[in-house]
PDB file of C-alpha atoms in Angstrom:
ATOM      1  CA  GLU A 105     -11.462  -9.259  -6.962  1.00  0.00           C
ATOM      2  CA  ILE A 106     -11.790  -5.522  -8.938  1.00  0.00           C
ATOM      3  CA  VAL A 107      -9.113  -5.220 -11.356  1.00  0.00           C
ATOM      4  CA  MET A 108      -7.043  -2.121 -11.524  1.00  0.00           C
ATOM      5  CA  THR A 109      -5.419  -0.893 -14.596  1.00  0.00           C
ATOM      6  CA  GLN A 110      -3.817   2.055 -15.150  1.00  0.00           C
ATOM      7  CA  SER A 111      -2.080   4.075 -18.023  1.00  0.00           C
ATOM      8  CA  PRO A 112      -0.050   4.882 -19.672  1.00  0.00           C
ATOM      9  CA  ALA A 113       2.446   2.386 -18.265  1.00  0.00           C
ATOM     10  CA  THR A 114       5.147   4.935 -19.264  1.00  0.00           C
ATOM     11  CA  LEU A 115       4.598   8.725 -19.422  1.00  0.00           C
ATOM     12  CA  SER A 116       7.375  10.576 -20.288  1.00  0.00           C
ATOM     13  CA  VAL A 117       6.633  14.658 -19.660  1.00  0.00           C
ATOM     14  CA  SER A 118       8.836  17.883 -19.211  1.00  0.00           C
ATOM     15  CA  PRO A 119       9.575  19.514 -16.379  1.00  0.00           C
ATOM     16  CA  GLY A 120       6.873  22.154 -15.877  1.00  0.00           C
ATOM     17  CA  GLU A 121       4.419  20.438 -17.915  1.00  0.00           C
ATOM     18  CA  ARG A 122       1.397  18.453 -16.900  1.00  0.00           C
ATOM     19  CA  ALA A 123       0.795  15.594 -16.101  1.00  0.00           C
ATOM     20  CA  THR A 124      -2.317  12.998 -16.290  1.00  0.00           C
ATOM     21  CA  LEU A 125      -2.624   9.671 -14.942  1.00  0.00           C
ATOM     22  CA  SER A 126      -5.388   7.214 -15.596  1.00  0.00           C
ATOM     23  CA  CYS A 127      -6.458   4.138 -13.664  1.00  0.00           C
ATOM     24  CA  ARG A 128      -9.388   2.019 -14.648  1.00  0.00           C
ATOM     25  CA  ALA A 129     -11.494  -0.005 -12.207  1.00  0.00           C
ATOM     26  CA  SER A 130     -12.812  -3.412 -13.751  1.00  0.00           C
ATOM     27  CA  GLN A 131     -16.117  -2.736 -11.826  1.00  0.00           C
ATOM     28  CA  SER A 132     -17.641   0.168  -9.366  1.00  0.00           C
ATOM     29  CA  VAL A 133     -15.462   1.821  -6.670  1.00  0.00           C
ATOM     30  CA  SER A 134     -17.345   4.141  -5.671  1.00  0.00           C
ATOM     31  CA  SER A 135     -14.974   7.065  -4.881  1.00  0.00           C
ATOM     32  CA  ASN A 136     -12.729   4.505  -2.638  1.00  0.00           C
ATOM     33  CA  LEU A 137      -9.538   5.170  -4.717  1.00  0.00           C
ATOM     34  CA  ALA A 138      -6.228   6.627  -3.294  1.00  0.00           C
ATOM     35  CA  TRP A 139      -2.924   6.893  -5.137  1.00  0.00           C
ATOM     36  CA  TYR A 140       0.274   6.341  -4.178  1.00  0.00           C
ATOM     37  CA  GLN A 141       3.783   7.805  -4.815  1.00  0.00           C
ATOM     38  CA  GLN A 142       6.906   5.888  -5.158  1.00  0.00           C
ATOM     39  CA  LYS A 143      10.093   6.538  -5.409  1.00  0.00           C
ATOM     40  CA  PRO A 144      13.426   3.922  -5.995  1.00  0.00           C
ATOM     41  CA  GLY A 145      14.508   3.127  -2.602  1.00  0.00           C
ATOM     42  CA  GLN A 146      11.820   4.267  -0.695  1.00  0.00           C
ATOM     43  CA  ALA A 147       8.072   3.302   0.770  1.00  0.00           C
ATOM     44  CA  PRO A 148       4.924   4.726  -1.277  1.00  0.00           C
ATOM     45  CA  ARG A 149       3.578   7.799  -0.213  1.00  0.00           C
ATOM     46  CA  LEU A 150       0.237   8.333   0.170  1.00  0.00           C
ATOM     47  CA  LEU A 151      -0.606  11.452  -2.222  1.00  0.00           C
ATOM     48  CA  ILE A 152      -4.762  11.278  -2.416  1.00  0.00           C
ATOM     49  CA  TYR A 153      -7.662   9.306  -0.965  1.00  0.00           C
ATOM     50  CA  GLY A 154     -11.663   9.376  -1.287  1.00  0.00           C
ATOM     51  CA  ALA A 155     -10.598   9.562  -5.057  1.00  0.00           C
ATOM     52  CA  SER A 156      -9.681  13.391  -4.638  1.00  0.00           C
ATOM     53  CA  THR A 157      -8.584  14.316  -1.362  1.00  0.00           C
ATOM     54  CA  ARG A 158      -5.292  15.655  -0.862  1.00  0.00           C
ATOM     55  CA  ALA A 159      -3.423  13.757   1.793  1.00  0.00           C
ATOM     56  CA  THR A 160      -1.597  15.855   4.457  1.00  0.00           C
ATOM     57  CA  GLY A 161       1.242  18.012   4.002  1.00  0.00           C
ATOM     58  CA  ILE A 162       0.611  16.920  -0.700  1.00  0.00           C
ATOM     59  CA  PRO A 163       1.199  20.268  -2.594  1.00  0.00           C
ATOM     60  CA  ALA A 164      -1.552  21.167  -4.592  1.00  0.00           C
ATOM     61  CA  ARG A 165      -0.692  20.662  -7.903  1.00  0.00           C
ATOM     62  CA  PHE A 166      -1.621  16.989  -6.739  1.00  0.00           C
ATOM     63  CA  SER A 167      -5.181  16.822  -7.571  1.00  0.00           C
ATOM     64  CA  GLY A 168      -7.581  13.421  -8.012  1.00  0.00           C
ATOM     65  CA  SER A 169     -11.283  13.315  -9.663  1.00  0.00           C
ATOM     66  CA  GLY A 170     -13.440  10.350 -10.980  1.00  0.00           C
ATOM     67  CA  SER A 171     -15.736   8.028  -9.085  1.00  0.00           C
ATOM     68  CA  GLY A 172     -17.268   4.912 -10.085  1.00  0.00           C
ATOM     69  CA  THR A 173     -14.858   3.171 -12.827  1.00  0.00           C
ATOM     70  CA  GLU A 174     -12.563   6.076 -14.070  1.00  0.00           C
ATOM     71  CA  PHE A 175      -9.686   8.170 -11.919  1.00  0.00           C
ATOM     72  CA  THR A 176      -7.374  10.688 -13.127  1.00  0.00           C
ATOM     73  CA  LEU A 177      -4.155  11.723 -10.888  1.00  0.00           C
ATOM     74  CA  THR A 178      -3.410  15.517 -12.571  1.00  0.00           C
ATOM     75  CA  ILE A 179       0.332  16.849 -11.504  1.00  0.00           C
ATOM     76  CA  SER A 180      -0.450  20.604 -12.814  1.00  0.00           C
ATOM     77  CA  SER A 181       3.414  21.698 -12.937  1.00  0.00           C
ATOM     78  CA  LEU A 182       5.782  19.107 -12.919  1.00  0.00           C
ATOM     79  CA  GLN A 183       8.735  19.602 -10.570  1.00  0.00           C
ATOM     80  CA  SER A 184      11.883  17.570 -10.499  1.00  0.00           C
ATOM     81  CA  GLU A 185      10.921  15.419  -7.450  1.00  0.00           C
ATOM     82  CA  ASP A 186       7.659  14.186  -8.707  1.00  0.00           C
ATOM     83  CA  PHE A 187       9.457  11.592 -11.197  1.00  0.00           C
ATOM     84  CA  ALA A 188       8.386   8.621  -9.363  1.00  0.00           C
ATOM     85  CA  VAL A 189       6.069   5.974  -9.582  1.00  0.00           C
ATOM     86  CA  TYR A 190       2.406   6.363  -9.103  1.00  0.00           C
ATOM     87  CA  TYR A 191      -0.307   3.620  -8.301  1.00  0.00           C
ATOM     88  CA  CYS A 192      -3.583   4.068  -7.400  1.00  0.00           C
ATOM     89  CA  GLN A 193      -5.569   1.448  -4.896  1.00  0.00           C
ATOM     90  CA  GLN A 194      -9.489   0.865  -4.711  1.00  0.00           C
ATOM     91  CA  TYR A 195     -10.655  -0.066  -1.106  1.00  0.00           C
ATOM     92  CA  ASN A 196     -14.477  -0.525  -1.864  1.00  0.00           C
ATOM     93  CA  ASN A 197     -14.146  -3.778  -1.956  1.00  0.00           C
ATOM     94  CA  TRP A 198     -13.099  -5.195   1.303  1.00  0.00           C
ATOM     95  CA  PRO A 199     -11.430  -7.008   1.919  1.00  0.00           C
ATOM     96  CA  GLN A 200      -9.449  -7.817  -1.130  1.00  0.00           C
ATOM     97  CA  VAL A 201      -8.172  -4.651  -1.918  1.00  0.00           C
ATOM     98  CA  THR A 202      -6.300  -4.444  -4.963  1.00  0.00           C
ATOM     99  CA  PHE A 203      -3.359  -1.993  -6.778  1.00  0.00           C
ATOM    100  CA  GLY A 204      -2.905  -1.116 -10.068  1.00  0.00           C
ATOM    101  CA  GLN A 205       0.439  -2.392 -11.680  1.00  0.00           C
ATOM    102  CA  GLY A 206       1.316   1.098 -11.569  1.00  0.00           C
ATOM    103  CA  THR A 207       2.463   4.469 -13.891  1.00  0.00           C
ATOM    104  CA  ARG A 208       6.050   5.502 -14.076  1.00  0.00           C
ATOM    105  CA  LEU A 209       6.650   9.615 -14.810  1.00  0.00           C
ATOM    106  CA  GLU A 210      10.027   9.994 -16.280  1.00  0.00           C
ATOM    107  CA  ILE A 211      11.661  13.052 -17.854  1.00  0.00           C
ATOM    108  CA  LYS A 212      10.931  14.018 -21.460  1.00  0.00           C
TER     109      LYS A 212
ATOM    110  CA  GLN B 251       5.121  11.117  14.217  1.00  0.00           C
ATOM    111  CA  VAL B 252       4.378   8.451  12.658  1.00  0.00           C
ATOM    112  CA  GLN B 253       7.153   5.643  12.610  1.00  0.00           C
ATOM    113  CA  LEU B 254       7.040   1.978  11.520  1.00  0.00           C
ATOM    114  CA  VAL B 255       9.885  -0.141  11.591  1.00  0.00           C
ATOM    115  CA  GLU B 256       9.882  -3.370   9.662  1.00  0.00           C
ATOM    116  CA  SER B 257      12.192  -6.087  10.648  1.00  0.00           C
ATOM    117  CA  GLY B 258      13.005  -9.742  10.392  1.00  0.00           C
ATOM    118  CA  GLY B 259      13.683 -10.038   6.923  1.00  0.00           C
ATOM    119  CA  GLY B 260      16.202 -12.129   5.085  1.00  0.00           C
ATOM    120  CA  VAL B 261      17.120 -15.478   3.171  1.00  0.00           C
ATOM    121  CA  VAL B 262      15.427 -18.674   3.415  1.00  0.00           C
ATOM    122  CA  GLN B 263      15.016 -21.300   1.987  1.00  0.00           C
ATOM    123  CA  PRO B 264      11.969 -22.711   0.339  1.00  0.00           C
ATOM    124  CA  GLY B 265       9.141 -24.435   2.598  1.00  0.00           C
ATOM    125  CA  GLY B 266      10.434 -22.782   5.149  1.00  0.00           C
ATOM    126  CA  SER B 267       9.170 -20.399   7.627  1.00  0.00           C
ATOM    127  CA  LEU B 268       9.958 -16.279   9.358  1.00  0.00           C
ATOM    128  CA  ARG B 269       8.855 -14.117  11.421  1.00  0.00           C
ATOM    129  CA  LEU B 270       8.346 -10.259  10.316  1.00  0.00           C
ATOM    130  CA  SER B 271       7.688  -7.458  13.033  1.00  0.00           C
ATOM    131  CA  CYS B 272       6.846  -3.843  12.700  1.00  0.00           C
ATOM    132  CA  ALA B 273       7.601  -1.287  16.018  1.00  0.00           C
ATOM    133  CA  ALA B 274       4.682   1.445  15.660  1.00  0.00           C
ATOM    134  CA  SER B 275       5.431   5.035  17.220  1.00  0.00           C
ATOM    135  CA  GLY B 276       4.047   8.367  17.081  1.00  0.00           C
ATOM    136  CA  PHE B 277       0.556   7.119  17.264  1.00  0.00           C
ATOM    137  CA  THR B 278      -2.000   5.263  19.074  1.00  0.00           C
ATOM    138  CA  PHE B 279      -1.487   2.036  17.777  1.00  0.00           C
ATOM    139  CA  SER B 280      -4.365   0.196  19.481  1.00  0.00           C
ATOM    140  CA  SER B 281      -6.616   2.447  17.779  1.00  0.00           C
ATOM    141  CA  TYR B 282      -6.340   1.456  14.013  1.00  0.00           C
ATOM    142  CA  GLY B 283      -5.694  -1.097  11.954  1.00  0.00           C
ATOM    143  CA  MET B 284      -3.119  -2.044  10.194  1.00  0.00           C
ATOM    144  CA  HIS B 285      -1.881  -3.997   6.636  1.00  0.00           C
ATOM    145  CA  TRP B 286       1.322  -6.446   5.296  1.00  0.00           C
ATOM    146  CA  VAL B 287       1.934  -5.111   1.350  1.00  0.00           C
ATOM    147  CA  ARG B 288       4.730  -6.591  -0.212  1.00  0.00           C
ATOM    148  CA  GLN B 289       6.844  -5.531  -3.216  1.00  0.00           C
ATOM    149  CA  ALA B 290       8.329  -8.315  -5.331  1.00  0.00           C
ATOM    150  CA  PRO B 291      11.437  -7.402  -7.339  1.00  0.00           C
ATOM    151  CA  GLY B 292      11.059  -4.795  -9.813  1.00  0.00           C
ATOM    152  CA  LYS B 293       7.151  -5.382  -9.630  1.00  0.00           C
ATOM    153  CA  GLY B 294       4.198  -3.788  -8.177  1.00  0.00           C
ATOM    154  CA  LEU B 295       2.451  -3.575  -4.964  1.00  0.00           C
ATOM    155  CA  GLU B 296       0.048  -6.654  -3.650  1.00  0.00           C
ATOM    156  CA  TRP B 297      -1.763  -6.517  -0.376  1.00  0.00           C
ATOM    157  CA  VAL B 298      -0.924  -9.404   1.954  1.00  0.00           C
ATOM    158  CA  ALA B 299      -3.238  -9.383   4.696  1.00  0.00           C
ATOM    159  CA  PHE B 300      -5.035  -6.888   7.463  1.00  0.00           C
ATOM    160  CA  ILE B 301      -5.819  -7.500  10.719  1.00  0.00           C
ATOM    161  CA  ARG B 302      -8.362  -4.616  12.945  1.00  0.00           C
ATOM    162  CA  TYR B 303      -7.250  -2.884  15.573  1.00  0.00           C
ATOM    163  CA  ASP B 304      -8.331  -5.434  18.460  1.00  0.00           C
ATOM    164  CA  GLY B 305      -6.921  -8.313  15.826  1.00  0.00           C
ATOM    165  CA  SER B 306     -11.122  -9.665  15.685  1.00  0.00           C
ATOM    166  CA  ASN B 307     -11.142  -9.818  12.244  1.00  0.00           C
ATOM    167  CA  LYS B 308      -8.050 -10.773  10.209  1.00  0.00           C
ATOM    168  CA  TYR B 309      -8.042 -10.672   6.031  1.00  0.00           C
ATOM    169  CA  TYR B 310      -6.088 -12.216   3.511  1.00  0.00           C
ATOM    170  CA  ALA B 311      -5.277 -12.308   0.172  1.00  0.00           C
ATOM    171  CA  ASP B 312      -5.541 -15.791  -1.551  1.00  0.00           C
ATOM    172  CA  SER B 313      -2.296 -15.867  -2.739  1.00  0.00           C
ATOM    173  CA  VAL B 314      -1.220 -16.382   1.375  1.00  0.00           C
ATOM    174  CA  LYS B 315      -3.928 -17.844   2.934  1.00  0.00           C
ATOM    175  CA  GLY B 316      -3.274 -20.725   5.159  1.00  0.00           C
ATOM    176  CA  ARG B 317       0.400 -19.672   5.089  1.00  0.00           C
ATOM    177  CA  PHE B 318       0.768 -16.988   6.958  1.00  0.00           C
ATOM    178  CA  THR B 319      -0.385 -15.525   9.933  1.00  0.00           C
ATOM    179  CA  ILE B 320      -0.888 -11.799  11.424  1.00  0.00           C
ATOM    180  CA  SER B 321      -1.314 -10.344  14.634  1.00  0.00           C
ATOM    181  CA  ARG B 322      -0.524  -8.138  17.087  1.00  0.00           C
ATOM    182  CA  ASP B 323       0.561  -7.035  20.433  1.00  0.00           C
ATOM    183  CA  ASN B 324      -0.815  -3.392  21.114  1.00  0.00           C
ATOM    184  CA  SER B 325       0.623  -3.701  24.647  1.00  0.00           C
ATOM    185  CA  LYS B 326       4.216  -3.481  23.069  1.00  0.00           C
ATOM    186  CA  ASN B 327       2.322  -1.649  19.810  1.00  0.00           C
ATOM    187  CA  THR B 328       3.562  -4.497  17.176  1.00  0.00           C
ATOM    188  CA  LEU B 329       2.865  -6.032  14.482  1.00  0.00           C
ATOM    189  CA  TYR B 330       3.623  -9.014  13.204  1.00  0.00           C
ATOM    190  CA  LEU B 331       3.591 -11.854  10.222  1.00  0.00           C
ATOM    191  CA  GLN B 332       4.835 -15.247  10.198  1.00  0.00           C
ATOM    192  CA  MET B 333       5.171 -16.166   7.068  1.00  0.00           C
ATOM    193  CA  ASN B 334       5.634 -20.571   6.384  1.00  0.00           C
ATOM    194  CA  SER B 335       6.026 -22.458   3.713  1.00  0.00           C
ATOM    195  CA  LEU B 336       7.819 -19.983   2.033  1.00  0.00           C
ATOM    196  CA  ARG B 337       7.934 -20.303  -2.066  1.00  0.00           C
ATOM    197  CA  ALA B 338       9.899 -18.273  -4.688  1.00  0.00           C
ATOM    198  CA  GLU B 339       7.346 -16.286  -5.182  1.00  0.00           C
ATOM    199  CA  ASP B 340       7.157 -15.108  -2.123  1.00  0.00           C
ATOM    200  CA  THR B 341      10.300 -13.326  -2.568  1.00  0.00           C
ATOM    201  CA  ALA B 342       9.927  -9.543  -1.967  1.00  0.00           C
ATOM    202  CA  VAL B 343      10.310  -5.709   0.088  1.00  0.00           C
ATOM    203  CA  TYR B 344       7.717  -7.116   2.881  1.00  0.00           C
ATOM    204  CA  TYR B 345       6.121  -3.107   4.154  1.00  0.00           C
ATOM    205  CA  CYS B 346       3.713  -2.418   7.103  1.00  0.00           C
ATOM    206  CA  ALA B 347       1.104   0.066   6.921  1.00  0.00           C
ATOM    207  CA  LYS B 348      -1.337   1.935   9.157  1.00  0.00           C
ATOM    208  CA  ASP B 349      -4.950   2.040   7.832  1.00  0.00           C
ATOM    209  CA  ALA B 350      -6.381   5.143   7.888  1.00  0.00           C
ATOM    210  CA  LEU B 351      -9.394   4.604   9.670  1.00  0.00           C
ATOM    211  CA  TRP B 352      -9.810   5.103  13.282  1.00  0.00           C
ATOM    212  CA  PHE B 353     -11.753   2.330  14.788  1.00  0.00           C
ATOM    213  CA  GLY B 354     -12.294   1.040  11.378  1.00  0.00           C
ATOM    214  CA  GLU B 355     -12.155  -1.370   9.133  1.00  0.00           C
ATOM    215  CA  LEU B 356      -9.784  -1.847   6.015  1.00  0.00           C
ATOM    216  CA  SER B 357      -9.132   1.075   4.060  1.00  0.00           C
ATOM    217  CA  PHE B 358      -5.886   2.687   3.031  1.00  0.00           C
ATOM    218  CA  PHE B 359      -2.390   3.373   3.841  1.00  0.00           C
ATOM    219  CA  ASP B 360      -1.778   6.369   5.542  1.00  0.00           C
ATOM    220  CA  TYR B 361       1.767   6.099   5.947  1.00  0.00           C
ATOM    221  CA  TRP B 362       3.988   3.317   5.443  1.00  0.00           C
ATOM    222  CA  GLY B 363       7.458   1.742   6.545  1.00  0.00           C
ATOM    223  CA  GLN B 364      10.753   1.288   4.899  1.00  0.00           C
ATOM    224  CA  GLY B 365      10.205  -2.610   4.762  1.00  0.00           C
ATOM    225  CA  THR B 366      12.470  -5.530   5.043  1.00  0.00           C
ATOM    226  CA  LEU B 367      13.231  -7.856   2.501  1.00  0.00           C
ATOM    227  CA  VAL B 368      12.358 -11.533   2.787  1.00  0.00           C
ATOM    228  CA  THR B 369      14.516 -13.583  -0.289  1.00  0.00           C
ATOM    229  CA  VAL B 370      12.934 -17.362  -1.017  1.00  0.00           C
ATOM    230  CA  SER B 371      15.818 -19.299  -2.120  1.00  0.00           C
ATOM    231  CA  SER B 372      18.323 -22.809  -2.340  1.00  0.00           C
TER     232      SER B 372
END
């Protein structure tokens, strides 16, 4: 099983600033990586797939990068609605797809 | 627009069974694989099971293999999860999720339902 490790566990950032979230895979997943946003009491929402392609309707301030084992989700200028938990997910080693444990993005 | 609506959750005793359903609309259900993903209270996401668009292939997480069965009825646009031999650690919100690939195998999840809570407790 590929283990996905996200860091940090919690990130405190002020509105308007940039947030950088990391996701590391225990072995290469090529570019088969997705990012999701989850707000309290809601289902996850797809943000990024293929490591860097924004999903439909996702604002341009969200960007993804990386390949192999190291990936980054960047939110360029944080809005109030961006404070949430973010998960990465690999789908290279299917059928055993795996998620990271999540990064909680909180208001500083 | 794509809608996924889960039902069937509730409280069940350890060792018991439950069947979850997910009614899909807004897309050609028979053209996409479907998943169940769960989230224990206060925890992260765990993929549970996948079924191919035509039901020919099914995959399970090791934690549920042999106890859970995923199925679908393309004539009713409905996904199911039969859960047997339930344990306390199966307590979670269960989400159905649509796979992003048209006529593909397992990939990522582009739409999610709102989830249904399953509580395993005596």
